[in-house]
PDB file of C-alpha atoms in Angstrom:
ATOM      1  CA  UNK A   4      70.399 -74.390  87.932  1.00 75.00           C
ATOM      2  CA  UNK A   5      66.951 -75.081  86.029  1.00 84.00           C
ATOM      3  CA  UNK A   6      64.237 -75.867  88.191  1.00 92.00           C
ATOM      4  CA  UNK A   7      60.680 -76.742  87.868  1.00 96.00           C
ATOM      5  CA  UNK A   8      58.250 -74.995  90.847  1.00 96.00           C
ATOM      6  CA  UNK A   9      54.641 -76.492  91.627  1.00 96.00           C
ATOM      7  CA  UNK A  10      52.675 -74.275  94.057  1.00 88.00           C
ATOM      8  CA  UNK A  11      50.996 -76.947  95.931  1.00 89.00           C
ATOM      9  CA  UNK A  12      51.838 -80.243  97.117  1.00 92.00           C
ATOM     10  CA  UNK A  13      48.057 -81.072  98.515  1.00 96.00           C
ATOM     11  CA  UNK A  14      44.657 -80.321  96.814  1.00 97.00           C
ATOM     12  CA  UNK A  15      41.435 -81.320  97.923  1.00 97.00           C
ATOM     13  CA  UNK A  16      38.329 -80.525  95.777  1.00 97.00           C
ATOM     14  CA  UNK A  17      35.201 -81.472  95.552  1.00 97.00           C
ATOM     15  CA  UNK A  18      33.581 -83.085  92.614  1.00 96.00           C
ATOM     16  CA  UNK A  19      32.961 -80.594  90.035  1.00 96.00           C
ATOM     17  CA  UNK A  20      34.846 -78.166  91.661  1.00 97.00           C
ATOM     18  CA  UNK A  21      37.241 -76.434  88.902  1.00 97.00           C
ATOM     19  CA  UNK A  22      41.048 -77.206  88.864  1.00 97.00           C
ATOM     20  CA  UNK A  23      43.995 -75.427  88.202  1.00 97.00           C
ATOM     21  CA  UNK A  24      47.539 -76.772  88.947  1.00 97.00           C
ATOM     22  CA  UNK A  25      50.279 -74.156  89.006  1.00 97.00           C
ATOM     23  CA  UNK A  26      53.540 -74.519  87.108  1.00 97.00           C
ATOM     24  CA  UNK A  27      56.758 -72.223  86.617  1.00 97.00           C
ATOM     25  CA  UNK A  28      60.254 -72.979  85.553  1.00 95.00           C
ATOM     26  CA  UNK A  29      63.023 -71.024  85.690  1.00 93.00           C
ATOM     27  CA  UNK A  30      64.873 -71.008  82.238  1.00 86.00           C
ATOM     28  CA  UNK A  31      65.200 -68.677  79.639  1.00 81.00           C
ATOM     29  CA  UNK A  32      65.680 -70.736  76.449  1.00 85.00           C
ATOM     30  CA  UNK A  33      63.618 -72.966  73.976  1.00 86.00           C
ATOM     31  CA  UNK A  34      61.947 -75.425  76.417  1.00 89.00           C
ATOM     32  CA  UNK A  35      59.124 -78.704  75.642  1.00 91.00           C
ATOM     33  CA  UNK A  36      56.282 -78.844  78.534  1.00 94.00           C
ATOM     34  CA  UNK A  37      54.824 -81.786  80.067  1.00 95.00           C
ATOM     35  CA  UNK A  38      52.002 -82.572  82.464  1.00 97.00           C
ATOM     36  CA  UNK A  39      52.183 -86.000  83.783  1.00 96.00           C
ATOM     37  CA  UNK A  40      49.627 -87.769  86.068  1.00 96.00           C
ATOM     38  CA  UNK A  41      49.897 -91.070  87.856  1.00 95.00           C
ATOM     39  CA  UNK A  42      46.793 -92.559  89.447  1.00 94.00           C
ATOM     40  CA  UNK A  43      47.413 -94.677  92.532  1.00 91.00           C
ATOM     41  CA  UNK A  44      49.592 -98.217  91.505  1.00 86.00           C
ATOM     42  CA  UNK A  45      49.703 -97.259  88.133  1.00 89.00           C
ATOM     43  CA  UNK A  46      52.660 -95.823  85.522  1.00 89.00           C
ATOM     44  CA  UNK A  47      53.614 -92.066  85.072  1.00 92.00           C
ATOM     45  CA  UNK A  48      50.821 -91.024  82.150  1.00 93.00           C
ATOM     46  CA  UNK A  49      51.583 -88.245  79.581  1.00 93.00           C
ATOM     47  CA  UNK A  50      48.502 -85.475  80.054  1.00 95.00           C
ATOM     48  CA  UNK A  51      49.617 -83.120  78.043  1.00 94.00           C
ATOM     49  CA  UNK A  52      52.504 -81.334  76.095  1.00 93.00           C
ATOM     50  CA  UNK A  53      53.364 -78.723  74.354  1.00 93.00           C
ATOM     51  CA  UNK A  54      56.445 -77.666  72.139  1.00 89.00           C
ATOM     52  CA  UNK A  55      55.040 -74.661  70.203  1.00 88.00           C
ATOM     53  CA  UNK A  56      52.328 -73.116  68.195  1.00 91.00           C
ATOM     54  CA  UNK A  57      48.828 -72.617  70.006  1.00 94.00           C
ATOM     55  CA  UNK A  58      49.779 -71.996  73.563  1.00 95.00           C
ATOM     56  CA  UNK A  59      47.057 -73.610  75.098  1.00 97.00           C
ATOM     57  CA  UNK A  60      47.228 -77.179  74.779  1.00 96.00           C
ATOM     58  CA  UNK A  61      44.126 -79.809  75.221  1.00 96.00           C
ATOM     59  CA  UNK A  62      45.118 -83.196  76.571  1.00 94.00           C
ATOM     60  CA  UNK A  63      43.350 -86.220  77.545  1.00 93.00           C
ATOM     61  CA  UNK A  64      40.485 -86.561  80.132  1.00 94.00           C
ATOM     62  CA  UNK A  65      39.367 -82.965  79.438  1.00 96.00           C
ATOM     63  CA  UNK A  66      42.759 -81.634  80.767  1.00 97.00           C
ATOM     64  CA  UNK A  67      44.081 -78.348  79.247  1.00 98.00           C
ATOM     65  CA  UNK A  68      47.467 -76.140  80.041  1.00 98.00           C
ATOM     66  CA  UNK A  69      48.396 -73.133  79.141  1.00 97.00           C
ATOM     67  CA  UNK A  70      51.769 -71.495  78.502  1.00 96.00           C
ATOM     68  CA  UNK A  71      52.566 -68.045  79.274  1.00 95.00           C
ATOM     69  CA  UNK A  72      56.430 -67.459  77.883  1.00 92.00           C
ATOM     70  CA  UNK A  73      56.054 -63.960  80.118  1.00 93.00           C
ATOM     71  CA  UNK A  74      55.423 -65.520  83.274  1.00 95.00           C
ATOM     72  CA  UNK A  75      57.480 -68.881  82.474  1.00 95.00           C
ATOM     73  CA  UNK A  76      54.452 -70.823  83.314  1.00 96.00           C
ATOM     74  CA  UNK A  77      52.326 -74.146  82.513  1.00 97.00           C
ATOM     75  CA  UNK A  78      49.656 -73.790  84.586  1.00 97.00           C
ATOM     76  CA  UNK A  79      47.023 -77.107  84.111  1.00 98.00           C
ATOM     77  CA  UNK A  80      43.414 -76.697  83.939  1.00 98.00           C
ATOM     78  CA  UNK A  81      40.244 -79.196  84.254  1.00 98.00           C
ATOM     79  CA  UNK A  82      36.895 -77.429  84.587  1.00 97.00           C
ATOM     80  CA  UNK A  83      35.082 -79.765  86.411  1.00 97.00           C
ATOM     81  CA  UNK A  84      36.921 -82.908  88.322  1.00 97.00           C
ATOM     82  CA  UNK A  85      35.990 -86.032  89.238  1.00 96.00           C
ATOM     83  CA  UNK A  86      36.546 -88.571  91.817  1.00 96.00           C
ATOM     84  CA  UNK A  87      38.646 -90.213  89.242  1.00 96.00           C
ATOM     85  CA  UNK A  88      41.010 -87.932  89.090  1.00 97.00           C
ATOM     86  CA  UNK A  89      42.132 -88.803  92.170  1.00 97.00           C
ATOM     87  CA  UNK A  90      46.391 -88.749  91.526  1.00 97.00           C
ATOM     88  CA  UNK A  91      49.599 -87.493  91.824  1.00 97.00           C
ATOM     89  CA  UNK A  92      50.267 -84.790  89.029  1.00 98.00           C
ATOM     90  CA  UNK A  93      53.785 -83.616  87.410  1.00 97.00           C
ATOM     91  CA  UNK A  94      55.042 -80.581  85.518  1.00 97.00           C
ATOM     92  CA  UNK A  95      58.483 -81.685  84.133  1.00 95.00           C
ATOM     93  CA  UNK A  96      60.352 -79.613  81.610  1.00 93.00           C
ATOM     94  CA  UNK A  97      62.876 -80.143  78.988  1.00 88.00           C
ATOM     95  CA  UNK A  98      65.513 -77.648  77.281  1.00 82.00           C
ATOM     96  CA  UNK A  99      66.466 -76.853  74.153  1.00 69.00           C
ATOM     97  CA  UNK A 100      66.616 -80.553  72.358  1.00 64.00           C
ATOM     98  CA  UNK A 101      67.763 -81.808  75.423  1.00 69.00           C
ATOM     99  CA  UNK A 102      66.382 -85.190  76.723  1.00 80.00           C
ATOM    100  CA  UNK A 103      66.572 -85.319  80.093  1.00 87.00           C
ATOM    101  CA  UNK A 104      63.212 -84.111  81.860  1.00 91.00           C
ATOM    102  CA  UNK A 105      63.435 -81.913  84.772  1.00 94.00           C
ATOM    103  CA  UNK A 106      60.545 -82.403  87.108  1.00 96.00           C
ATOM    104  CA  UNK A 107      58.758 -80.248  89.721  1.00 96.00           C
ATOM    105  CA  UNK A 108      57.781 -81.638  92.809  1.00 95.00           C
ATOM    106  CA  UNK A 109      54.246 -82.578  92.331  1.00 96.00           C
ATOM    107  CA  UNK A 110      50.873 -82.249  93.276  1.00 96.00           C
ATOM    108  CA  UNK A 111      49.038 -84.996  94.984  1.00 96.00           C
ATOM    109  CA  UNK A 112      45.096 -83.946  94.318  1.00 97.00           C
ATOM    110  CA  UNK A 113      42.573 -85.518  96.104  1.00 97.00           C
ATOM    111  CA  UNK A 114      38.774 -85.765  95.360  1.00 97.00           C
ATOM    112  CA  UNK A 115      36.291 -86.430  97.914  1.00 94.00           C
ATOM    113  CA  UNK A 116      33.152 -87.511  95.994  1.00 86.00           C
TER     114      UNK A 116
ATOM    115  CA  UNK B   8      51.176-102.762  72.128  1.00 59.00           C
ATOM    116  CA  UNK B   9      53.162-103.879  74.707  1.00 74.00           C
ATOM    117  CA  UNK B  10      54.448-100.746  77.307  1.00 90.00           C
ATOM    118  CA  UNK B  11      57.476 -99.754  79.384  1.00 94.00           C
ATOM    119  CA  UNK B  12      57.680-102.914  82.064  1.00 95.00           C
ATOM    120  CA  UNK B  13      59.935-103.142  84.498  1.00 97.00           C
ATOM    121  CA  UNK B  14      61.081-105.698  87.625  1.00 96.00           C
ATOM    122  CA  UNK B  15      60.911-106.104  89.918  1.00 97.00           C
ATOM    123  CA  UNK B  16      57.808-104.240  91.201  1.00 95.00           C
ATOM    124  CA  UNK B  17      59.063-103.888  94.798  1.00 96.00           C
ATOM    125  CA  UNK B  18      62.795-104.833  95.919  1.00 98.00           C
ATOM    126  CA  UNK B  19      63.615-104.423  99.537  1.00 98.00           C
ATOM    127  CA  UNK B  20      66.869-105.372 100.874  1.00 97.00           C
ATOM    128  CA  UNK B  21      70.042-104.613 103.500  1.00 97.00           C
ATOM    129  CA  UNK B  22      72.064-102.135 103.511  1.00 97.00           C
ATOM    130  CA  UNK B  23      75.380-103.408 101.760  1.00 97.00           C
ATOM    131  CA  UNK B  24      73.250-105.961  99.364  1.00 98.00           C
ATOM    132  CA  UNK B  25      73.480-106.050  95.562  1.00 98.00           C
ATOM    133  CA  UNK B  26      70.326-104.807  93.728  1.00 98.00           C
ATOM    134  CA  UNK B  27      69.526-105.395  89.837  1.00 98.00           C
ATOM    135  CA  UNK B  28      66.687-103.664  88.084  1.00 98.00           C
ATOM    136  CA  UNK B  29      65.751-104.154  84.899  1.00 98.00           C
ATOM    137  CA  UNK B  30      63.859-102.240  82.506  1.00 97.00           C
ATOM    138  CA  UNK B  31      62.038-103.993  78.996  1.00 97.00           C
ATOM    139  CA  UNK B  32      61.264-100.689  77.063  1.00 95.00           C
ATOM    140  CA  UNK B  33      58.300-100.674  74.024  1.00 93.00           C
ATOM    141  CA  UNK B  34      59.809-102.190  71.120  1.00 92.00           C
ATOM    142  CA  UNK B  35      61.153-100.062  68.602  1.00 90.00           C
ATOM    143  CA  UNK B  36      62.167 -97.077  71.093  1.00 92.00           C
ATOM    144  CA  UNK B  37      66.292 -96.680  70.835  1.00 92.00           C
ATOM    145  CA  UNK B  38      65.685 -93.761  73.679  1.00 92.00           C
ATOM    146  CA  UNK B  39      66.039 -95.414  76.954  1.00 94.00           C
ATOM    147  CA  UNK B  40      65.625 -93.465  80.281  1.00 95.00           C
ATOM    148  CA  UNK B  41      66.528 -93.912  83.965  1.00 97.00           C
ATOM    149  CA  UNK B  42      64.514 -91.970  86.584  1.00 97.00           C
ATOM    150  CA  UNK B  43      64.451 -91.888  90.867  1.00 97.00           C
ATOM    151  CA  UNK B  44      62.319 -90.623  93.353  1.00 96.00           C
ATOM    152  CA  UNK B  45      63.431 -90.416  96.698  1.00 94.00           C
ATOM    153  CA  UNK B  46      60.850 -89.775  98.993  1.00 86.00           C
ATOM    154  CA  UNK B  47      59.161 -86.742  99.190  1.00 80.00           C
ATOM    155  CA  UNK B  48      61.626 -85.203  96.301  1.00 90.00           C
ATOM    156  CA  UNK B  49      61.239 -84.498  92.613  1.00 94.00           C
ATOM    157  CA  UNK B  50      61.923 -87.061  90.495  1.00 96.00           C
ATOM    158  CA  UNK B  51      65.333 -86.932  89.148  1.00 96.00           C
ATOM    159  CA  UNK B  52      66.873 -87.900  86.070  1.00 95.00           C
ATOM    160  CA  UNK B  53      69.554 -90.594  86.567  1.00 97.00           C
ATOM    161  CA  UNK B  54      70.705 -91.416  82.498  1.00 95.00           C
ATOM    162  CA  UNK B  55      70.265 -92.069  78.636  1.00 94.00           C
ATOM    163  CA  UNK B  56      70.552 -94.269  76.555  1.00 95.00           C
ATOM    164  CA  UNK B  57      70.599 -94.638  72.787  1.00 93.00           C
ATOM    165  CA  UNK B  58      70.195 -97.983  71.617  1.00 94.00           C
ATOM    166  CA  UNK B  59      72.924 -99.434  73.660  1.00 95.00           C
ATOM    167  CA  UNK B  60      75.241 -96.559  73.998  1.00 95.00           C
ATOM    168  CA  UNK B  61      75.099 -93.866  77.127  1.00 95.00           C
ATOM    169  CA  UNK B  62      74.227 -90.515  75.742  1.00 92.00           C
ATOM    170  CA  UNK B  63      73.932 -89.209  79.157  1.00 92.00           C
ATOM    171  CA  UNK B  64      74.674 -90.210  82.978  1.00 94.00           C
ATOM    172  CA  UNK B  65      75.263 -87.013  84.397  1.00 93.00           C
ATOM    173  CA  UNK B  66      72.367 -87.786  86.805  1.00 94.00           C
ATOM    174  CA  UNK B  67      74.000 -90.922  88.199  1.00 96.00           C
ATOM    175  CA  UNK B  68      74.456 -90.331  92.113  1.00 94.00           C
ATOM    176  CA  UNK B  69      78.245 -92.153  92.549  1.00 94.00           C
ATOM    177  CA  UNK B  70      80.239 -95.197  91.075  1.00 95.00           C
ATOM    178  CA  UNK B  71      78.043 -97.322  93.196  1.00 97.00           C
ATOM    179  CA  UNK B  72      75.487 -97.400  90.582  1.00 98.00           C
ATOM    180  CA  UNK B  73      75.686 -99.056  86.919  1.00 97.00           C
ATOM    181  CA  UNK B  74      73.509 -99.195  83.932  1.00 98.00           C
ATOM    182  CA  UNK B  75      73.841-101.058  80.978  1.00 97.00           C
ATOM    183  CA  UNK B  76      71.792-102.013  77.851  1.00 97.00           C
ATOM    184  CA  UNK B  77      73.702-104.752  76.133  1.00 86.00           C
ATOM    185  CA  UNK B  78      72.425-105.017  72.656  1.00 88.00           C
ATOM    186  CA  UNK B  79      70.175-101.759  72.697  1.00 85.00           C
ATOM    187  CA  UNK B  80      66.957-103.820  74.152  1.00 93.00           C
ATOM    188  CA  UNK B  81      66.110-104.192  77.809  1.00 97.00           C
ATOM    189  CA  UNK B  82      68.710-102.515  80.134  1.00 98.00           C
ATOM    190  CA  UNK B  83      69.732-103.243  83.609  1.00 98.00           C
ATOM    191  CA  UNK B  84      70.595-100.604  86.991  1.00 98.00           C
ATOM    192  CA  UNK B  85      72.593-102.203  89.441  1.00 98.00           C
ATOM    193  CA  UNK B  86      73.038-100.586  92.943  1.00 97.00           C
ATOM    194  CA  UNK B  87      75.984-101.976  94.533  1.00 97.00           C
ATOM    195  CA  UNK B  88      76.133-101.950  97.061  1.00 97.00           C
ATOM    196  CA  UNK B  89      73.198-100.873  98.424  1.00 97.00           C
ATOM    197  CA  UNK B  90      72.878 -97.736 100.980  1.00 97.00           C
ATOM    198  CA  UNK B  91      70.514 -96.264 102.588  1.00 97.00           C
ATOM    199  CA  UNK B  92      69.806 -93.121 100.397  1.00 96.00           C
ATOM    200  CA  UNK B  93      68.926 -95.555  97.507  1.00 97.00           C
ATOM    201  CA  UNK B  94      65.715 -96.338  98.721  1.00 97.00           C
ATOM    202  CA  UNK B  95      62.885 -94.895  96.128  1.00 97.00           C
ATOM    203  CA  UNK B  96      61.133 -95.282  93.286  1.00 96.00           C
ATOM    204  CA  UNK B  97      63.129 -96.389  90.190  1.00 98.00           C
ATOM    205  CA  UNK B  98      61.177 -95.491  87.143  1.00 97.00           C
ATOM    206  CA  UNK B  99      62.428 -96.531  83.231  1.00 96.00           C
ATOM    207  CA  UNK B 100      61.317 -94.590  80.148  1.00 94.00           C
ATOM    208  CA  UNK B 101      61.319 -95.201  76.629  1.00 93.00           C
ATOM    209  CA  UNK B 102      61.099 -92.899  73.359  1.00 90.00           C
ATOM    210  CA  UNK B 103      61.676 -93.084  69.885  1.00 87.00           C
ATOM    211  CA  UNK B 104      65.286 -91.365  68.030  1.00 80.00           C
ATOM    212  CA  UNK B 105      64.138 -88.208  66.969  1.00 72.00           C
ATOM    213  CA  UNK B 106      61.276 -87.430  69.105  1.00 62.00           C
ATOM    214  CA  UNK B 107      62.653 -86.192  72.440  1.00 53.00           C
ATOM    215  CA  UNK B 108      59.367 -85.682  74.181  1.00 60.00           C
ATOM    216  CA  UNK B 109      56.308 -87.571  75.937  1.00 70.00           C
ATOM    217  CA  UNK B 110      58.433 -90.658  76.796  1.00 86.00           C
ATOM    218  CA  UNK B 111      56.494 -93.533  78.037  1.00 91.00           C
ATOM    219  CA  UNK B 112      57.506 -94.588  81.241  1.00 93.00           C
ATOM    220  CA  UNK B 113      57.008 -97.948  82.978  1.00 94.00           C
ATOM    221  CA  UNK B 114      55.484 -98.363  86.933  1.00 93.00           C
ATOM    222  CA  UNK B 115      58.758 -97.846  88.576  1.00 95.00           C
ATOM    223  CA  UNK B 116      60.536-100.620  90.825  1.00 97.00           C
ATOM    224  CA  UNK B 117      60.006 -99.429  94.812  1.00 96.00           C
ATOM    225  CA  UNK B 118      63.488 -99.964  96.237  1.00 97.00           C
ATOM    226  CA  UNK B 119      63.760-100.131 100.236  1.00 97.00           C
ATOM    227  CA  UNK B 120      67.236-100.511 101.778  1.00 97.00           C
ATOM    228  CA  UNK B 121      66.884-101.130 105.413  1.00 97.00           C
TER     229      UNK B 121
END
């Protein structure tokens, strides 16, 4: 079955410190890419996505991903984090020009100012 | 522009109860979307809707469980009844025919069966 694998379930940084997020799915076909974020009492946000072209992708808040077809991986990047960023993040795929999203487990990142 | 609401925010009830969610997605978006988290897993998809017809339920756990979107607006999930296992986090999505990415999602109903 497809899956959706992220490396870490806890992060702590420090402000400033640099970010990266691991991603990797485990499908061989066309698939859409997704980075989700939800900050504390709020809704699931879209961060980022990326269907095809340029491979890395520039989302909102200074977010970026990058997809490597090789290593079937979405790996998201922030250079320098802040205390705001504070939040639960999500990889979720879809395949082919199917709907349905299939999400890994996520990443709860934590910021200590 | 009005987003993906849904009630209620929190919902806890006993084991054996009837439970109704309901899910008001941005206007205009025939794509309609039924997530869960359980605790501690991956968020799973549960069904879709277009306008009011189901396109998919594949995800839906058992017969204990029913969705509907009379008139191809707001749509309901009832759990009925309730277990256990049904307690998590409920969350609705919304996207527009044609474009079958970045759906919008609303800030989930919290569902505790006790």
């Amino acid at each position: 079955a497809q899956s959706v694998s992220q490396h870490n379930h806890h992060v702590i940084l420090s402000e400033a410190a640099s970010l990266e997020l691991g991603c990797n799915y485990s499908y061989g076909g066309t698939v859409n890419l997704f980075w989700y974020v939800q900050y504390p009492g709020q809704h699931l946000q879209l961060l980022l996505k990326y269907f095809s072209g340029d491979p890395l992708v520039k989302g909102i808040k200074g977010f970026e991903a990058e997809f490597i077809k090789s290593k079937f991986s979405f790996n998201l990047r922030k250079p320098s984090v802040q205390w705001s960023d504070t939040a639960e993040y999500f990889c979720a795929v879809n395949l082919d020009s199917n709907y349905q999203l299939i999400w890994g487990a996520g990443t709860k990142l934590i910021i200590k100012p | 522009e009005a987003g993906v609401t849904q009630f209620p925010s929190h919902s806890v009830i006993e084991k054996g109860q009837t439970v109704t969610l309901r899910c008001d997605p941005i206007s205009g978006h025939d794509n309609l979307y039924w997530y869960r988290r359980v605790m501690g897993k991956e968020i799973k998809f549960l069904l879709h809707f277009v306008k009011e017809s189901k396109q998919d339920e594949s995800g839906m756990p058992n017969n204990r469980f029913l969705a509907e979107r009379t008139g191809g607006t707001y749509s309901t999930l009832k759990v009925q009844p309730a277990e256990l296992e049904d307690s998590g986090v409920y969350f609705c999505a919304s996207s527009q025919v044609g474009r079958p990415i970045g759906p919008f999602f609303g800030q989930g109903t919290r569902l505790t069966v006790v």
